[in-house]
Coordinates of C-alpha atoms and ligand atoms in Angstrom, one line a residue:
X1 CA 70.3 84.3 11.4
X2 CA 67.1 84.2 13.6
X3 CA 67.2 81.6 16.4
X4 CA 64.6 79.4 14.6
X5 CA 66.9 79.0 11.7
X6 CA 69.9 78.3 13.9
X7 CA 67.9 75.6 15.7
X8 CA 67.6 73.6 12.5
X9 CA 71.4 73.0 12.5
X10 CA 72.2 69.7 13.9
X11 CA 75.8 69.1 14.9
X12 CA 77.4 65.8 15.7
X13 CA 79.9 64.7 18.3
X14 CA 81.0 61.5 20.0
X15 CA 80.5 62.9 23.5
X16 CA 78.6 65.9 24.8
X17 CA 79.7 67.1 28.2
X18 CA 77.2 69.2 30.2
X19 CA 79.1 71.7 32.3
X20 CA 82.7 73.0 32.2
X21 CA 83.7 72.7 35.9
X22 CA 86.5 70.4 37.2
X23 CA 84.6 67.2 36.3
X24 CA 83.5 68.2 32.9
X25 CA 86.7 69.9 31.8
X26 CA 88.8 67.0 33.0
X27 CA 86.6 64.4 31.1
X28 CA 86.6 66.5 28.0
X29 CA 90.4 66.9 27.9
X30 CA 90.9 63.2 28.4
X31 CA 88.4 62.1 25.8
X32 CA 89.7 64.6 23.2
X33 CA 93.2 63.2 23.8
X34 CA 91.9 59.7 23.0
X35 CA 90.6 61.0 19.6
X36 CA 86.9 61.5 20.4
X37 CA 85.1 64.6 19.1
X38 CA 83.9 66.3 22.3
X39 CA 81.4 69.2 22.8
X40 CA 82.0 70.7 26.2
X41 CA 79.0 72.9 26.9
X42 CA 79.3 75.5 29.8
X43 CA 76.4 77.8 30.5
X44 CA 78.6 80.5 32.2
X45 CA 81.8 82.2 30.9
X46 CA 85.2 81.6 32.5
X47 CA 86.5 83.1 34.7
X48 CA 83.4 82.8 36.8
X49 CA 83.0 82.6 40.6
X50 CA 82.6 79.2 42.3
X51 CA 82.9 78.2 45.9
X52 CA 85.3 75.3 46.9
X53 CA 88.8 76.6 47.0
X54 CA 90.6 74.1 49.2
X55 CA 92.1 71.1 47.3
X56 CA 93.7 67.8 48.5
X57 CA 97.1 66.2 47.9
X58 CA 95.3 63.5 45.9
X59 CA 94.5 66.2 43.3
X60 CA 98.2 66.7 42.4
X61 CA 98.8 63.4 40.4
X62 CA 95.6 64.3 38.5
X63 CA 97.0 67.7 37.6
X64 CA 100.2 65.9 36.3
X65 CA 98.2 63.5 34.2
X66 CA 96.2 66.4 32.7
X67 CA 99.3 68.5 32.0
X68 CA 98.2 71.4 34.1
X69 CA 100.5 71.0 37.2
X70 CA 102.6 74.0 36.4
X71 CA 99.6 76.3 35.9
X72 CA 97.9 75.2 39.1
X73 CA 101.2 75.7 41.0
X74 CA 101.4 79.2 39.6
X75 CA 98.0 80.3 41.0
X76 CA 97.9 78.1 44.1
X77 CA 98.8 78.7 47.7
X78 CA 100.5 75.7 49.3
X79 CA 98.5 73.9 51.9
X80 CA 100.5 71.6 54.1
X81 CA 97.8 70.7 56.4
X82 CA 94.8 71.8 58.5
X83 CA 94.5 73.6 61.8
X84 CA 91.6 72.8 64.1
X85 CA 90.5 75.6 66.6
X86 CA 87.9 74.8 69.2
X87 CA 86.2 77.1 71.8
X88 CA 86.2 74.1 74.2
X89 CA 90.0 73.6 74.2
X90 CA 92.7 76.1 75.0
X91 CA 95.1 74.9 72.3
X92 CA 94.9 74.5 68.6
X93 CA 95.6 71.2 66.8
X94 CA 97.5 70.9 63.6
X95 CA 97.4 68.0 61.2
X96 CA 100.0 67.8 58.4
X97 CA 99.7 65.7 55.3
X98 CA 103.4 64.9 55.7
X99 CA 102.4 62.7 58.6
X100 CA 100.1 60.6 56.5
X101 CA 100.7 56.9 55.8
X102 CA 101.9 57.7 52.3
X103 CA 104.5 60.5 52.8
X104 CA 105.0 61.2 49.1
X105 CA 102.2 63.8 48.8
X106 CA 102.8 66.2 51.7
X107 CA 100.9 69.2 50.3
X108 CA 97.9 70.4 48.3
X109 CA 96.8 73.9 47.1
X110 CA 94.2 76.5 47.9
X111 CA 93.0 78.1 44.7
X112 CA 90.7 80.8 43.5
X113 CA 88.2 78.7 41.7
X114 CA 87.6 81.3 38.9
X115 CA 91.2 80.9 37.9
X116 CA 91.5 77.2 38.6
X117 CA 88.3 76.2 36.6
X118 CA 89.4 78.4 33.7
X119 CA 92.8 76.5 33.6
X120 CA 91.0 73.2 33.3
X121 CA 88.5 74.5 30.8
X122 CA 91.1 76.0 28.5
X123 CA 93.2 72.8 28.8
X124 CA 90.3 70.8 27.5
X125 CA 90.1 73.2 24.5
X126 CA 93.9 72.9 24.0
X127 CA 93.6 69.1 23.9
X128 CA 91.0 69.2 21.2
X129 CA 87.6 69.5 22.8
X130 CA 85.2 72.0 21.3
X131 CA 84.8 74.0 24.5
X132 CA 81.9 76.4 24.3
X133 CA 80.9 79.0 26.9
X134 CA 77.6 80.8 27.3
X135 CA 75.9 77.5 26.2
X136 CA 73.2 76.2 28.5
X137 CA 71.9 72.7 27.8
X138 CA 68.1 72.9 28.0
X139 CA 67.0 69.5 27.0
X140 CA 68.3 66.0 26.4
X141 CA 66.4 63.3 24.6
X142 CA 67.9 59.8 24.7
X143 CA 67.1 58.0 21.5
X144 CA 67.3 54.4 22.9
X145 CA 69.0 51.2 21.7
X146 CA 72.5 52.7 21.4
X147 CA 71.2 55.6 19.4
X148 CA 72.8 58.2 21.6
X149 CA 71.1 61.5 22.5
X150 CA 70.0 64.8 21.1
X151 CA 70.6 68.0 23.1
X152 CA 69.1 71.4 22.8
X153 CA 71.4 74.2 23.7
X154 CA 70.6 77.8 24.3
X155 CA 73.4 80.3 23.7
X156 CA 73.7 83.5 25.7
X157 CA 73.6 85.5 22.5
X158 CA 70.0 84.2 22.0
X159 CA 70.8 81.5 19.5
X160 CA 70.0 77.8 19.7
X161 CA 71.9 74.7 18.7
X162 CA 71.1 71.0 18.5
X163 CA 73.7 68.4 19.1
X164 CA 73.6 64.7 18.5
X165 CA 76.0 62.8 20.7
X166 CA 76.8 59.1 21.0
X167 CA 77.3 59.5 24.7
X168 CA 76.4 62.2 27.3
X169 CA 78.4 63.1 30.4
X170 CA 76.4 65.1 33.0
X171 CA 78.9 67.3 34.8
X172 CA 76.5 70.1 35.6
X173 CA 77.4 70.2 39.3
X174 CA 74.7 71.0 41.9
X175 CA 72.3 71.8 39.0
X176 CA 72.1 68.0 38.7
X177 CA 70.8 68.3 35.1
X178 CA 70.0 64.7 34.5
X179 CA 69.3 63.8 38.1
X180 CA 66.4 66.4 38.0
X181 CA 65.1 65.2 34.7
X182 CA 65.0 61.6 35.8
X183 CA 63.7 62.6 39.2
X184 CA 66.7 60.6 40.5
X185 CA 68.0 63.2 43.0
X186 CA 67.4 62.4 46.7
X187 CA 68.2 64.6 49.7
X188 CA 70.8 63.0 52.0
X189 CA 68.7 61.5 54.9
X190 CA 71.8 61.5 57.1
X191 CA 73.1 65.0 56.7
X192 CA 71.9 68.5 56.7
X193 CA 73.8 71.8 56.7
X194 CA 73.9 75.2 55.0
X195 CA 76.7 77.6 54.3
X196 CA 77.3 81.4 54.2
X197 CA 80.6 82.7 52.9
X198 CA 82.6 85.6 51.5
X199 CA 86.1 86.7 50.7
X200 CA 88.1 89.0 53.0
X201 CA 91.3 91.0 52.7
X202 CA 93.8 91.6 55.5
X203 CA 92.7 88.6 57.5
X204 CA 95.4 87.5 60.1
X205 CA 97.0 84.4 58.7
X206 CA 99.3 81.9 60.2
X207 CA 103.0 82.5 59.7
X208 CA 105.7 80.8 57.7
X209 CA 104.9 77.5 56.1
X210 CA 101.6 77.4 57.9
X211 CA 100.2 80.4 56.1
X212 CA 98.4 78.4 53.5
X213 CA 96.9 75.8 55.8
X214 CA 93.1 75.6 56.1
X215 CA 91.8 76.5 59.5
X216 CA 88.6 74.9 60.8
X217 CA 86.9 76.8 63.7
X218 CA 84.2 75.0 65.6
X219 CA 81.5 77.1 67.2
X220 CA 78.1 76.5 68.8
X221 CA 76.1 76.3 65.5
X222 CA 78.6 74.4 63.3
X223 CA 82.0 75.3 62.0
X224 CA 83.9 77.8 59.9
X225 CA 86.5 77.4 57.2
X226 CA 89.3 79.9 56.8
X227 CA 91.1 79.4 53.4
X228 CA 94.0 81.7 52.5
X229 CA 94.4 82.3 48.8
X230 CA 97.6 83.2 47.0
X231 CA 96.6 86.8 46.0
X232 CA 96.1 87.9 49.7
X233 CA 92.3 87.2 49.9
X234 CA 91.0 84.8 52.4
X235 CA 87.8 82.7 51.9
X236 CA 85.8 82.5 55.1
X237 CA 82.6 80.5 55.4
X238 CA 80.3 79.1 58.1
X239 CA 78.7 75.7 57.7
X240 CA 75.8 75.7 60.1
X241 CA 72.8 73.6 61.3
X242 CA 69.6 74.3 59.4
X243 CA 67.8 75.8 62.5
X244 CA 70.5 78.4 62.7
X245 CA 70.2 79.4 59.0
X246 CA 66.4 79.6 59.5
X247 CA 66.9 82.1 62.3
X248 CA 68.3 84.6 59.7
X249 CA 66.4 87.9 59.9
X250 CA 69.0 90.2 58.3
X251 CA 70.6 90.6 54.9
X252 CA 73.1 87.9 54.3
X253 CA 76.2 90.2 54.6
X254 CA 75.2 91.3 58.1
X255 CA 74.2 87.7 59.0
X256 CA 77.6 86.5 58.1
X257 CA 79.3 89.2 60.2
X258 CA 77.0 88.4 63.1
X259 CA 77.8 84.7 62.8
X260 CA 81.5 85.4 62.8
X261 CA 81.1 87.4 66.0
X262 CA 79.8 84.2 67.6
X263 CA 83.2 82.7 67.1
X264 CA 85.6 85.0 69.0
X265 CA 88.7 83.1 67.9
X266 CA 87.9 83.6 64.3
X267 CA 86.6 87.2 64.8
X268 CA 90.0 88.0 66.3
X269 CA 91.7 86.8 63.1
X270 CA 89.3 89.1 61.1
X271 CA 89.5 92.1 63.4
X272 CA 91.4 94.2 60.8
X273 CA 89.9 92.5 57.8
X274 CA 87.5 93.9 55.2
X275 CA 84.9 91.9 53.3
X276 CA 85.7 92.2 49.6
X277 CA 82.8 90.1 48.1
X278 CA 79.1 89.9 48.7
X279 CA 78.3 87.1 51.1
X280 CA 76.4 84.2 49.6
X281 CA 74.3 81.6 51.3
X282 CA 73.7 78.0 50.2
X283 CA 71.1 75.8 52.0
X284 CA 70.6 72.0 52.4
X285 CA 73.2 70.9 49.8
X286 CA 73.6 67.3 50.8
X287 CA 72.1 64.9 48.2
X288 CA 72.8 61.9 46.0
X289 CA 71.2 60.6 42.8
X290 CA 69.8 57.1 42.9
X291 CA 72.2 56.0 40.0
X292 CA 75.6 56.9 38.8
X293 CA 74.9 56.1 35.1
X294 CA 72.3 54.7 32.7
X295 CA 72.1 53.8 29.0
X296 CA 74.3 56.4 27.1
X297 CA 75.1 58.6 30.1
X298 CA 77.2 59.0 33.3
X299 CA 76.8 61.4 36.2
X300 CA 80.2 62.9 37.2
X301 CA 81.2 64.9 40.3
X302 CA 78.5 66.9 42.0
X303 CA 76.0 65.9 39.2
X304 CA 75.9 62.6 41.1
X305 CA 76.4 63.5 44.7
X306 CA 77.6 66.1 47.1
X307 CA 77.7 65.8 50.9
X308 CA 79.6 68.5 52.7
X309 CA 82.7 70.7 52.2
X310 CA 84.4 70.0 55.6
X311 CA 87.2 67.8 54.3
X312 CA 87.7 69.6 51.0
X313 CA 86.9 66.5 49.0
X314 CA 84.5 67.8 46.3
X315 CA 87.0 68.9 43.5
X316 CA 89.1 65.8 44.0
X317 CA 86.1 63.4 43.8
X318 CA 84.7 65.3 40.8
X319 CA 88.0 65.1 38.9
X320 CA 88.5 61.5 39.9
X321 CA 85.1 60.6 38.7
X322 CA 86.0 62.1 35.3
X323 CA 89.2 59.9 35.1
X324 CA 87.3 56.7 35.9
X325 CA 84.3 57.8 33.8
X326 CA 86.4 58.3 30.7
X327 CA 87.5 54.7 30.9
X328 CA 83.8 53.6 31.0
X329 CA 82.9 55.9 28.0
X330 CA 85.9 54.5 26.1
X331 CA 84.7 51.0 26.7
X332 CA 81.1 51.7 25.8
X333 CA 82.1 53.4 22.5
X334 CA 85.1 51.3 21.4
X335 CA 85.1 48.0 23.3
X336 CA 81.4 47.2 24.1
X337 CA 82.3 43.7 25.4
X338 CA 84.2 45.4 28.3
X339 CA 81.5 48.1 28.9
X340 CA 79.6 46.3 31.7
X341 CA 82.8 45.8 33.7
X342 CA 84.0 49.4 33.2
X343 CA 80.5 50.8 34.1
X344 CA 80.5 48.6 37.3
X345 CA 83.9 49.9 38.2
X346 CA 82.8 53.5 37.7
X347 CA 79.7 52.9 39.8
X348 CA 81.7 51.3 42.6
X349 CA 84.3 54.0 42.8
X350 CA 81.8 56.9 42.6
X351 CA 80.0 55.4 45.6
X352 CA 83.2 54.6 47.4
X353 CA 84.6 58.1 47.2
X354 CA 81.5 59.6 48.8
X355 CA 81.1 56.9 51.5
X356 CA 84.7 57.0 52.6
X357 CA 84.4 60.7 53.5
X358 CA 80.8 60.5 54.8
X359 CA 81.6 58.6 58.0
X360 CA 83.8 61.5 59.1
X361 CA 81.6 64.2 57.7
X362 CA 78.5 63.0 59.7
X363 CA 80.5 63.1 62.9
X364 CA 82.5 66.3 62.5
X365 CA 80.4 68.3 65.0
X366 CA 80.3 65.4 67.4
X367 CA 82.2 66.1 70.7
X368 CA 84.0 62.8 70.7
X369 CA 85.3 63.4 67.2
X370 CA 86.3 66.9 68.3
X371 CA 88.3 65.4 71.2
X372 CA 90.0 63.0 68.8
X373 CA 90.9 65.7 66.3
X374 CA 92.1 68.1 69.1
X375 CA 94.5 65.5 70.5
X376 CA 95.3 63.1 67.7
X377 CA 97.1 60.0 68.7
X378 CA 99.3 57.9 66.3
X379 CA 99.0 54.8 68.4
X380 CA 98.6 51.8 66.1
X381 CA 99.2 54.4 63.3
X382 CA 95.7 55.7 63.6
X383 CA 96.7 59.3 62.9
X384 CA 98.6 58.4 59.8
X385 CA 95.5 56.4 58.6
X386 CA 93.1 59.3 59.2
X387 CA 95.5 61.7 57.5
X388 CA 95.8 59.5 54.4
X389 CA 92.0 59.4 54.1
X390 CA 91.8 63.2 54.5
X391 CA 94.6 63.6 51.9
X392 CA 92.2 61.9 49.5
X393 CA 93.9 58.5 49.3
X394 CA 90.6 56.6 49.0
X395 CA 90.9 54.8 45.6
X396 CA 94.1 52.9 45.9
X397 CA 95.0 49.8 47.9
X398 CA 94.6 51.5 51.3
X399 CA 97.3 49.8 53.4
X400 CA 96.0 51.9 56.3
X401 CA 92.5 50.3 56.3
X402 CA 93.1 48.4 59.6
X403 CA 94.4 51.5 61.4
X404 CA 91.4 53.4 60.1
X405 CA 89.0 50.8 61.5
X406 CA 90.8 51.0 64.8
X407 CA 90.3 54.8 64.8
X408 CA 86.6 54.2 64.3
X409 CA 86.5 51.6 67.0
X410 CA 88.2 54.1 69.4
X411 CA 85.5 56.7 68.4
X412 CA 82.7 54.2 69.4
X413 CA 84.4 53.2 72.6
X414 CA 84.9 56.8 73.6
X415 CA 81.4 57.7 72.7
X416 CA 80.2 54.8 75.0
X417 CA 82.5 56.1 77.8
X418 CA 80.8 59.5 77.6
X419 CA 77.3 58.1 77.0
X420 CA 75.2 61.1 78.1
X421 CA 77.2 63.5 76.0
X422 CA 77.0 61.1 73.0
X423 CA 73.2 60.7 73.4
X424 CA 72.8 64.5 73.5
X425 CA 74.9 64.9 70.4
X426 CA 73.0 62.1 68.6
X427 CA 69.6 63.6 69.5
X428 CA 70.7 67.1 68.3
X429 CA 71.7 65.7 65.0
X430 CA 68.6 63.6 64.6
X431 CA 66.3 66.6 65.5
X432 CA 68.1 68.8 63.0
X433 CA 67.7 66.3 60.2
X434 CA 64.1 65.6 61.1
X435 CA 63.3 69.4 61.2
X436 CA 64.7 69.8 57.7
X437 CA 62.7 66.8 56.5
X438 CA 59.5 68.3 57.9
X439 CA 60.4 71.7 56.3
X440 CA 61.0 69.9 52.9
X441 CA 57.8 68.0 53.2
X442 CA 55.9 71.2 53.9
X443 CA 57.6 73.0 51.0
Ligands
FAD501 C1 79.8 75.8 50.6 C2 80.6 74.9 49.8 C3 82.0 74.8 50.0 C4 82.8 74.0 49.3 N1 84.2 73.9 49.6 C5 85.0 73.0 48.9 C6 86.4 73.0 49.1 O1 86.9 73.7 49.9 N2 87.1 72.1 48.4 C7 86.5 71.2 47.5 O2 87.2 70.4 46.9 N3 85.2 71.3 47.3 C8 84.4 72.2 47.9 N4 83.1 72.2 47.7 C9 82.5 71.3 46.6 C10 83.0 71.7 45.2 O3 82.7 73.1 45.0 C11 82.4 70.8 44.2 O4 82.4 69.5 44.7 C12 83.0 70.9 42.9 O5 83.0 72.1 42.3 C13 82.4 69.8 41.9 O6 82.9 70.0 40.6 P1 81.9 69.7 39.4 O7 82.7 69.8 38.1 O8 81.2 68.4 39.6 O9 80.7 70.8 39.4 P2 80.9 72.4 39.3 O10 82.2 72.8 39.7 O11 79.7 73.0 40.0 O12 80.7 72.6 37.8 C14 79.5 72.5 37.1 C15 79.5 73.4 35.9 O13 78.3 73.1 35.1 C16 77.8 74.3 34.6 N5 76.4 74.0 34.3 C17 75.4 73.7 35.1 N6 74.2 73.4 34.5 C18 74.5 73.5 33.1 C19 73.8 73.4 31.9 N7 72.5 73.1 32.0 N8 74.4 73.6 30.7 C20 75.7 74.0 30.7 N9 76.5 74.1 31.8 C21 75.9 73.9 33.0 C22 78.0 75.2 35.7 O14 78.0 76.6 35.3 C23 79.4 74.9 36.3 O15 80.4 75.6 35.6 C24 82.2 73.1 48.4 C25 80.9 73.1 48.1 C26 80.1 74.0 48.9 C27 78.6 74.0 48.6

């Protein structure tokens, strides 16, 4: 059948989900379970590469509720905590999730995303969603007054499909499909960084139970992640200030190796290692849309916002937005009287997830924060509180809130005590953000 003829076919569903990453596949599985007809439209074909391999303890209950806990366990590397390595200190600091306020979730997993995302996608299909790969959503037209939407989909075999949906979930990740169409996407004015990354074999890992921990190495231009995967590969990436990324004059593979050489403690761990994937670079990825939802649609996961990878929060926030989003869709489609409340809750939690992590993210290269992370104190249970947040415990009752506030107060007091150092750090950050603003304005 020629594409023009295929385009004439109009297929119906209750919910169309744009993107089969963690947010989209989670939402599709949950909605299909509730009896909705769901079209899960993914432009790529699984298994496909994706960056973002380190998960949080707060992911684990979500896996249980989705019924994929065993499959994730089978591909995952246990991560009991994080190691911080600093060139300005002659020791390393280790934080373990078992020391968090809530001791019931002492570990998380590191996963190869191609495997992990495929598990979630196939799970959606198993639970009844029509999960289609090689299907890129090209256009969405909202029909107004509760009329749902029509979507134009291009298949990678050259065909076209049209779908009519009562509700649309945008889970297109950093493509921000609806955010772009509505011109609702804004660069984050408070943050700016870029990343270069690749996979390595034979990296020197920690021993015993610490093998699966994530290591964070600070260096002059930002920080590195070192994420050991279960199959022996290790994901290594540098998150750097924009000025450093702009200095790149070499191909990205060489630039990554040169950057690693600037961090001798990491370079030592990679002395016998071999790079087994092409390096990739991602610039200025910090953004948010000016809305979380609108008539007939929600923005899930990265399709709404992404700030920075440092605390491994992206996948957990994406999946959580799907869990909360499904409640809102259900209310809109079956219990309209409850829809305003459900949408307000979705909005509140989407914004809360991002803002809870952002205070720490914005300060991760600040020398005062580095001092606090290199010598964490549990006075007034501050360490337990920070660990709970970093484990992803951001949506519950948060019994640790007061201790977390105290930690922030200590940060500000210490910053004041080292005023000149703090001013230098603040200026550096401000200049970097301003530089990137100027570059964007000129672009
Ligand atoms: C450098 C870097 C490092 C990171 N490290 C971590 C980490 O260690 N831990 C962590 O938790 N998070 C990390 N993240 C963030 C994490 O990758 C994301 O937050 C997470 O993948 C978001 O899930 P999602 O489902 O919203 O989007 P995605 O996982 O990006 O999924 C979106 C899907 O939509 C598909 N799609 C896009 N457009 C269309 C379209 N028009 N039609 C059909 N399909 C479409 C894409 O192919 C993709 O499969 C990192 C991010 C970056 C940039």
